[in-house]
Amino acid sequence: MNTVIVGTQWGDEGKGKIIDILSRKVDFIVRYQGGSNAGHTVVTNGREYIFHLIPSGILHKSKICCIGNGVVIDPAALIEEIKGLASCGIRVDNRLKISPLAHIIFPYHKVLDKLRESKRAHKIGTTGRGIGPCYVDKINRCGIRVGDLINPRTFREKLKDNLKEKNEIFKKVYHHPGFNFNLIYKEYLHYGEILSRYVYNISALLNRAIVEKKDILFEGAQGTFLDIDFGTYPFVTSSSSTAGGSCIGSGVSPIKINKIIGVAKAYATRVGEGPFPTEFAPAFNKFMREKGSEFGATTGRPRRCGWFDSVMVRESILLNGITELAIMKLDILDGLKIIKICTGYKYKGKVFKELPYELEILAKAKPIYQQVPGWKDKISGIREFKRLPNRAQDYILRLQDILEAKISFISVGSSRDEIISLQVFRKQLD
Ligand code: GDP
């Protein structure tokens, strides 16, 4: 069984926890897009692990974790992550596999990322980690890949070629002194030496695994509305974070994917700029941000918070072909008097039941809400749906009705065991 996990909102939905739970049942876990701007948090035995590039499945000792060709890699960040895991007693040797086709982030990508953002009239809220410019080079066919990094001669040629052009641009356009070849070459050659032991033909590995009837979990980073095509462009990430990205970013055919699980928060958050129709007013925003610890796992940036937007999640279900949903952080809604669900937007007298792609409409539209009463009790200790307060059950059932999709998981706390798994998954999880 090959399963893709995708975020249905703007990322940070809590995918890390679902990935962690499902990793137990699979043989391979694959990251297929994005870079170290993503951060999954997994809490296990009271310890918090934050993953940026390595699939969080690495916490399960027998699993093979792959970084696919669709990912862009900051080698220093990756090596840091490997060392961090080693210091917690988690060894990645023979279990971490990196595609030679994945592209490498260089210092010039990071600097360019920040320079471009500083010159933009409308900031897109980049994390400044060089991910966008690295993807630009990939599409521009001048990128340097993991496979190049471990071949000193090819690497020398490609880096020389890149710096020749880039240094001119840095000097003439950005009035930046540019970059020294020798410094980067030496530093990155060293990274290549360290990483070479992990380099592996991922698509061959996964396709072989499929023939052998092994199970694969594809873990998406970010969320549907940060997708380069379907997200709220230009306030998006530079890769395909929708389910289709799993095939492009790993070399596995779409015909081999069996299940797509969408992860949604019980409310909504977004980090950075861009339209957010259901965003709370400032005071309530602050209250919910603190209640839900809504600060970026990678950057610490405060997240904007709002009500659950079913228009967006319905669109996500379509775009990704979601077969089941996981609703996360339901416990964060404990104690609220009322809870709202956005079921449409109103703009210039017109009602939108489907997501409008014009950013202006999305930015100015007024949400249409259904309102349900909240519950008082704390729900983190509950493990069965029917033991949830009636109003919490009603909220979940209402979501299921509006979304016309099956909810298979309800998460009620940050720990691995704070989860209610509904019928469909019961057998697999027990
Ligand atoms: P991801 O990128 O989609 O994996 O999301 P993040 O890791 O950035 O954010 C999820 C955060 O919420 C992490 O700190 C998780 O430990 C936490 N979390 C996940 N599920 C729940 C939940 O049901 N309740 C609470 N309170 N926290 C949760």
XYZ file of C-alpha atoms and ligand atoms in Angstrom:
458
model
C 0.000 0.000 0.000
C 1.494 3.331 -1.049
C 0.124 6.358 0.740
C 0.640 10.062 0.266
C 0.178 12.491 3.164
C -0.631 16.053 2.161
C -1.448 19.252 3.980
C -4.865 20.583 2.989
C -4.376 24.157 4.163
C -1.274 26.375 4.298
C 1.073 23.885 5.926
C 1.767 23.327 9.632
C -1.380 21.211 9.848
C 0.352 18.638 12.044
C 1.372 16.292 9.226
C 4.445 15.271 11.219
C 2.342 13.494 13.803
C 0.234 11.555 11.264
C 3.366 10.654 9.321
C 4.938 9.438 12.536
C 1.921 7.277 13.388
C 1.621 5.781 9.906
C 5.380 5.282 9.537
C 5.101 2.353 11.916
C 3.164 0.406 9.308
C 5.352 1.045 6.249
C 8.825 0.102 5.062
C 9.880 3.292 3.274
C 9.193 6.955 3.994
C 9.882 9.506 1.276
C 10.204 13.307 1.288
C 9.418 14.513 -2.230
C 9.510 18.324 -2.387
C 10.545 21.500 -0.623
C 13.635 22.128 1.412
C 14.644 22.894 4.937
C 11.975 25.596 5.153
C 9.571 22.856 6.167
C 9.521 21.600 9.706
C 7.644 18.652 11.080
C 7.421 18.329 14.821
C 7.072 14.926 16.440
C 6.652 14.510 20.173
C 7.432 11.083 21.522
C 8.079 9.982 25.121
C 8.018 13.621 26.154
C 10.814 14.495 23.735
C 10.284 16.894 20.840
C 12.028 16.267 17.515
C 11.923 18.816 14.730
C 12.636 17.568 11.217
C 13.515 19.787 8.297
C 14.782 17.466 5.579
C 14.988 13.937 6.927
C 11.634 12.141 7.001
C 10.413 11.922 10.579
C 9.968 8.166 10.056
C 13.669 7.898 10.886
C 12.553 7.695 14.531
C 11.350 4.168 13.781
C 14.477 2.064 13.819
C 13.906 -0.310 10.912
C 12.585 2.163 8.347
C 14.325 3.375 5.213
C 13.955 7.139 4.751
C 14.439 8.723 1.362
C 15.002 12.282 0.211
C 13.688 12.306 -3.339
C 14.817 14.196 -6.425
C 12.087 16.817 -5.894
C 13.694 18.112 -2.697
C 16.282 20.891 -2.606
C 19.026 20.253 -0.083
C 21.036 22.619 2.055
C 23.882 20.201 2.834
C 24.994 22.023 5.985
C 21.436 21.861 7.358
C 21.144 18.183 6.439
C 24.456 17.273 8.089
C 23.383 19.230 11.163
C 20.171 17.219 11.275
C 22.057 13.908 10.930
C 24.356 14.938 13.801
C 21.415 16.072 15.931
C 19.747 12.698 15.518
C 23.004 10.899 16.326
C 23.260 12.877 19.551
C 19.834 11.491 20.502
C 21.054 7.971 19.773
C 19.336 7.709 16.379
C 21.684 6.447 13.686
C 20.779 7.051 10.072
C 23.510 4.989 8.337
C 22.004 2.502 5.862
C 18.558 3.991 6.539
C 18.908 7.401 4.941
C 18.977 7.505 1.140
C 19.401 10.684 -0.869
C 18.628 11.008 -4.565
C 21.608 12.070 -6.711
C 19.079 14.113 -8.694
C 18.090 16.397 -5.812
C 19.369 19.953 -6.220
C 21.778 21.672 -3.858
C 21.272 25.053 -2.202
C 24.337 27.317 -2.295
C 25.138 30.504 -0.370
C 24.282 32.581 -3.454
C 20.753 31.163 -3.417
C 20.242 32.270 0.173
C 21.615 35.757 -0.389
C 19.582 36.176 -3.556
C 16.440 35.024 -1.748
C 16.849 37.787 0.836
C 17.908 40.449 -1.675
C 14.909 39.761 -3.902
C 12.511 39.811 -0.984
C 13.943 43.099 0.275
C 13.359 44.698 -3.114
C 9.810 43.418 -3.596
C 6.985 45.917 -3.215
C 4.744 43.087 -1.979
C 6.752 40.716 0.191
C 5.971 37.050 -0.334
C 7.205 36.066 3.102
C 10.067 33.779 2.067
C 12.078 32.125 4.824
C 15.239 33.296 3.042
C 16.765 29.831 2.936
C 17.531 29.931 -0.771
C 14.858 27.434 -1.725
C 13.112 29.547 -4.379
C 16.337 30.580 -6.164
C 17.558 26.953 -6.063
C 14.383 25.791 -7.835
C 14.837 28.656 -10.309
C 18.275 27.277 -11.211
C 16.816 23.790 -11.515
C 14.244 24.955 -14.061
C 16.837 27.200 -15.681
C 18.993 24.093 -16.179
C 22.013 25.475 -14.397
C 21.418 23.857 -10.993
C 23.971 21.669 -9.254
C 22.725 18.324 -8.007
C 23.784 15.938 -5.267
C 25.303 13.702 -7.951
C 27.487 16.614 -9.113
C 28.637 17.436 -5.613
C 30.217 14.032 -5.168
C 32.090 14.278 -8.449
C 34.828 16.906 -7.900
C 35.518 17.537 -11.607
C 31.890 18.046 -12.640
C 31.253 20.079 -9.531
C 34.216 22.378 -10.258
C 33.009 23.025 -13.809
C 29.393 23.665 -12.866
C 30.220 25.900 -9.920
C 32.671 27.929 -12.033
C 30.068 28.370 -14.728
C 27.410 29.411 -12.232
C 29.568 31.877 -10.360
C 30.735 33.557 -13.547
C 27.220 34.612 -14.409
C 25.863 35.018 -10.899
C 28.696 37.178 -9.621
C 28.085 39.605 -12.464
C 24.419 39.778 -11.601
C 25.170 40.208 -7.900
C 27.562 43.071 -8.610
C 25.635 44.876 -11.327
C 22.065 44.415 -10.202
C 22.314 44.021 -6.446
C 25.595 45.858 -5.693
C 26.742 42.831 -3.755
C 30.429 41.785 -3.896
C 29.636 38.275 -5.155
C 31.082 34.919 -4.072
C 34.526 33.369 -3.941
C 34.848 30.154 -5.941
C 37.508 28.498 -3.771
C 35.648 29.038 -0.524
C 32.400 27.530 -1.779
C 34.149 24.750 -3.681
C 36.122 23.576 -0.650
C 33.199 23.842 1.744
C 30.773 22.005 -0.506
C 33.249 19.342 -1.579
C 33.552 18.499 2.080
C 29.757 18.261 2.385
C 29.754 15.994 -0.674
C 32.264 13.686 0.987
C 30.109 13.401 4.091
C 26.866 12.872 2.179
C 28.207 10.516 -0.514
C 27.550 7.430 1.614
C 23.818 8.189 1.553
C 23.454 8.796 -2.193
C 21.245 6.211 -3.820
C 19.030 5.749 -6.859
C 15.733 6.434 -5.080
C 13.341 5.753 -7.949
C 14.974 2.348 -8.597
C 14.873 1.583 -4.878
C 11.190 2.494 -4.527
C 10.083 0.764 -7.693
C 11.868 -2.374 -6.593
C 10.165 -2.074 -3.223
C 6.778 -1.833 -4.946
C 7.464 -5.035 -6.890
C 8.337 -6.684 -3.582
C 4.989 -5.500 -2.154
C 6.618 -3.247 0.425
C 4.699 -0.236 1.750
C 5.724 3.350 1.057
C 4.638 6.554 2.739
C 5.184 9.801 0.852
C 5.337 12.780 3.158
C 4.399 16.144 1.778
C 5.831 19.329 3.187
C 3.920 22.627 3.357
C 0.299 22.490 2.225
C -1.978 22.597 -0.802
C -2.400 26.374 -0.805
C 1.338 26.860 -0.817
C 1.633 24.766 -4.003
C 3.460 26.585 -6.797
C 0.499 26.099 -9.183
C -2.599 25.760 -7.042
C -1.626 27.871 -4.057
C -2.375 31.522 -3.441
C 0.312 32.579 -5.938
C 2.687 34.381 -5.502
C 2.427 33.767 -1.725
C 3.425 30.158 -2.205
C 6.381 27.846 -1.988
C 8.474 26.974 -5.051
C 7.496 23.334 -5.416
C 4.487 21.072 -5.992
C 3.208 20.406 -2.508
C 0.032 18.741 -3.790
C -0.165 14.944 -4.021
C 1.020 14.893 -7.645
C 4.387 16.149 -6.412
C 4.979 12.778 -4.773
C 5.363 11.116 -8.167
C 7.387 13.872 -9.813
C 9.590 14.184 -6.765
C 10.396 10.508 -6.304
C 10.148 8.723 -9.643
C 7.163 6.562 -8.718
C 4.274 6.377 -11.180
C 0.852 7.838 -10.195
C -0.665 4.449 -10.943
C 1.227 3.064 -7.946
C -0.339 5.411 -5.382
C -3.184 3.768 -3.480
C -4.255 6.224 -0.824
C -4.070 9.965 -0.189
C -4.578 11.252 3.323
C -5.276 14.949 3.753
C -4.266 16.581 7.021
C -6.239 19.605 8.239
C -6.159 21.585 11.437
C -9.513 21.941 13.221
C -9.082 25.649 12.518
C -6.752 27.391 10.068
C -3.348 29.017 10.182
C -1.043 30.605 7.694
C 2.446 31.943 8.035
C 3.782 34.845 6.023
C 1.874 37.105 3.681
C -1.117 36.454 1.437
C -4.908 36.342 1.584
C -6.564 34.542 4.494
C -10.357 35.016 4.346
C -11.198 33.500 7.732
C -8.425 35.207 9.705
C -9.384 36.179 13.269
C -9.437 39.776 14.441
C -6.124 40.787 16.140
C -6.974 40.149 19.812
C -8.536 36.717 19.210
C -5.733 35.936 16.762
C -3.170 36.509 19.516
C -5.204 34.475 21.997
C -5.507 31.487 19.639
C -1.876 31.722 18.529
C -0.786 31.327 22.112
C -3.401 28.681 22.892
C -2.311 26.631 19.875
C 1.435 27.422 20.109
C 1.234 28.647 16.550
C 4.831 29.603 15.929
C 6.875 28.151 13.048
C 8.845 24.976 13.837
C 11.706 26.110 11.603
C 11.630 29.869 11.829
C 9.728 30.635 15.030
C 7.579 33.034 13.004
C 4.158 33.710 14.531
C 1.353 32.145 12.506
C -1.857 33.931 11.608
C -4.924 32.058 12.868
C -8.523 31.797 11.640
C -11.628 29.632 11.461
C -11.784 26.387 9.503
C -12.298 27.185 5.845
C -14.239 24.370 4.207
C -14.155 26.054 0.794
C -10.392 25.664 0.759
C -10.327 22.178 2.220
C -12.966 21.000 -0.275
C -10.794 22.344 -3.063
C -7.846 20.521 -1.511
C -9.797 17.281 -1.506
C -10.362 17.678 -5.247
C -6.858 18.786 -6.160
C -5.187 15.995 -4.248
C -7.756 13.238 -4.675
C -7.918 12.886 -0.913
C -9.428 9.606 0.218
C -9.352 10.254 3.970
C -8.866 13.178 6.308
C -7.075 13.688 9.597
C -8.352 16.578 11.722
C -5.642 17.895 14.002
C -5.481 20.022 17.139
C -9.145 19.672 18.022
C -8.099 20.177 21.667
C -7.052 23.740 20.888
C -10.738 24.573 20.425
C -11.541 23.409 24.004
C -13.302 26.090 26.009
C -14.453 28.257 23.086
C -18.079 29.449 23.344
C -18.744 29.184 19.643
C -16.871 27.717 16.705
C -17.310 28.847 13.129
C -16.898 26.990 9.845
C -16.586 28.965 6.642
C -18.780 27.479 3.910
C -18.539 30.163 1.231
C -17.444 33.697 0.478
C -19.321 36.810 -0.492
C -17.754 39.363 -2.783
C -19.538 42.280 -4.493
C -22.916 40.648 -3.864
C -21.832 37.336 -5.416
C -21.600 34.149 -3.390
C -18.667 31.820 -4.001
C -19.012 28.200 -2.963
C -15.873 27.245 -4.821
C -12.462 28.721 -4.330
C -11.979 31.778 -6.527
C -8.547 31.857 -8.072
C -8.370 35.648 -8.347
C -6.298 36.669 -5.393
C -8.124 39.968 -5.121
C -11.447 38.241 -4.542
C -9.904 35.941 -1.974
C -8.273 38.885 -0.226
C -11.458 40.957 -0.058
C -14.181 38.314 0.172
C -16.259 38.103 3.347
C -16.582 34.566 4.679
C -20.014 33.004 5.120
C -20.073 31.032 8.351
C -21.990 28.209 9.935
C -21.752 28.453 13.690
C -21.692 25.608 16.192
C -21.561 25.770 20.001
C -18.206 24.927 21.570
C -17.465 22.506 24.438
C -16.062 23.193 27.881
C -14.169 20.002 28.759
C -10.577 19.183 27.998
C -10.452 16.442 25.378
C -6.768 15.452 25.271
C -7.291 12.343 27.385
C -10.058 10.952 25.163
C -9.290 8.068 22.781
C -12.749 7.162 21.493
C -14.982 9.260 19.306
C -18.132 8.543 21.307
C -16.453 9.744 24.508
C -15.809 13.198 23.061
C -18.205 15.902 24.348
C -21.345 15.852 22.185
C -20.551 19.268 20.808
C -17.054 18.169 19.734
C -18.618 15.152 18.022
C -21.116 17.466 16.322
C -18.317 19.715 15.095
C -16.455 16.762 13.524
C -19.626 15.347 11.973
C -20.536 18.777 10.636
C -17.100 19.054 9.037
C -17.469 15.598 7.528
C -20.858 16.556 6.082
C -19.691 19.837 4.615
C -16.493 18.381 3.223
C -18.180 15.200 1.958
C -15.065 13.304 2.977
C -14.338 10.632 5.511
C -12.504 11.708 8.640
C -10.256 8.863 9.778
C -8.239 10.529 12.506
C -8.934 13.137 15.139
C -5.900 14.432 16.971
C -6.475 15.725 20.494
C -2.941 16.523 21.665
C 0.622 16.744 20.453
C 1.767 13.297 21.647
C 1.768 10.226 19.470
C -0.930 8.531 21.555
C -3.271 11.537 21.752
C -5.263 10.417 18.758
C -8.707 9.060 18.019
C -8.638 6.763 15.033
C -11.986 6.128 13.480
C -13.110 2.828 12.017
C -11.229 2.794 8.730
C -7.843 2.804 10.389
C -8.725 0.833 13.470
C -7.473 -2.487 12.131
C -4.263 -1.087 10.747
C -3.333 0.771 13.882
C -4.112 -1.885 16.503
P 3.494 19.948 10.106
O 4.536 20.739 9.424
O 2.251 19.835 9.297
O 4.002 18.634 10.607
O 3.045 20.766 11.385
P 3.968 21.340 12.558
O 4.853 20.275 13.060
O 4.598 22.610 12.168
O 2.863 21.767 13.599
C 2.214 20.911 14.299
C 2.406 21.251 15.767
O 1.269 20.918 16.443
C 3.512 20.447 16.410
O 4.104 21.182 17.432
C 2.780 19.244 16.953
O 3.415 18.637 18.058
C 1.494 19.876 17.374
N 0.328 19.011 17.284
C 0.024 18.098 16.324
N -1.197 17.581 16.561
C -1.668 18.200 17.664
C -2.887 18.119 18.389
O -3.805 17.401 18.058
N -3.013 18.940 19.482
C -2.041 19.783 19.881
N -2.252 20.549 20.949
N -0.882 19.888 19.220
C -0.698 19.120 18.140
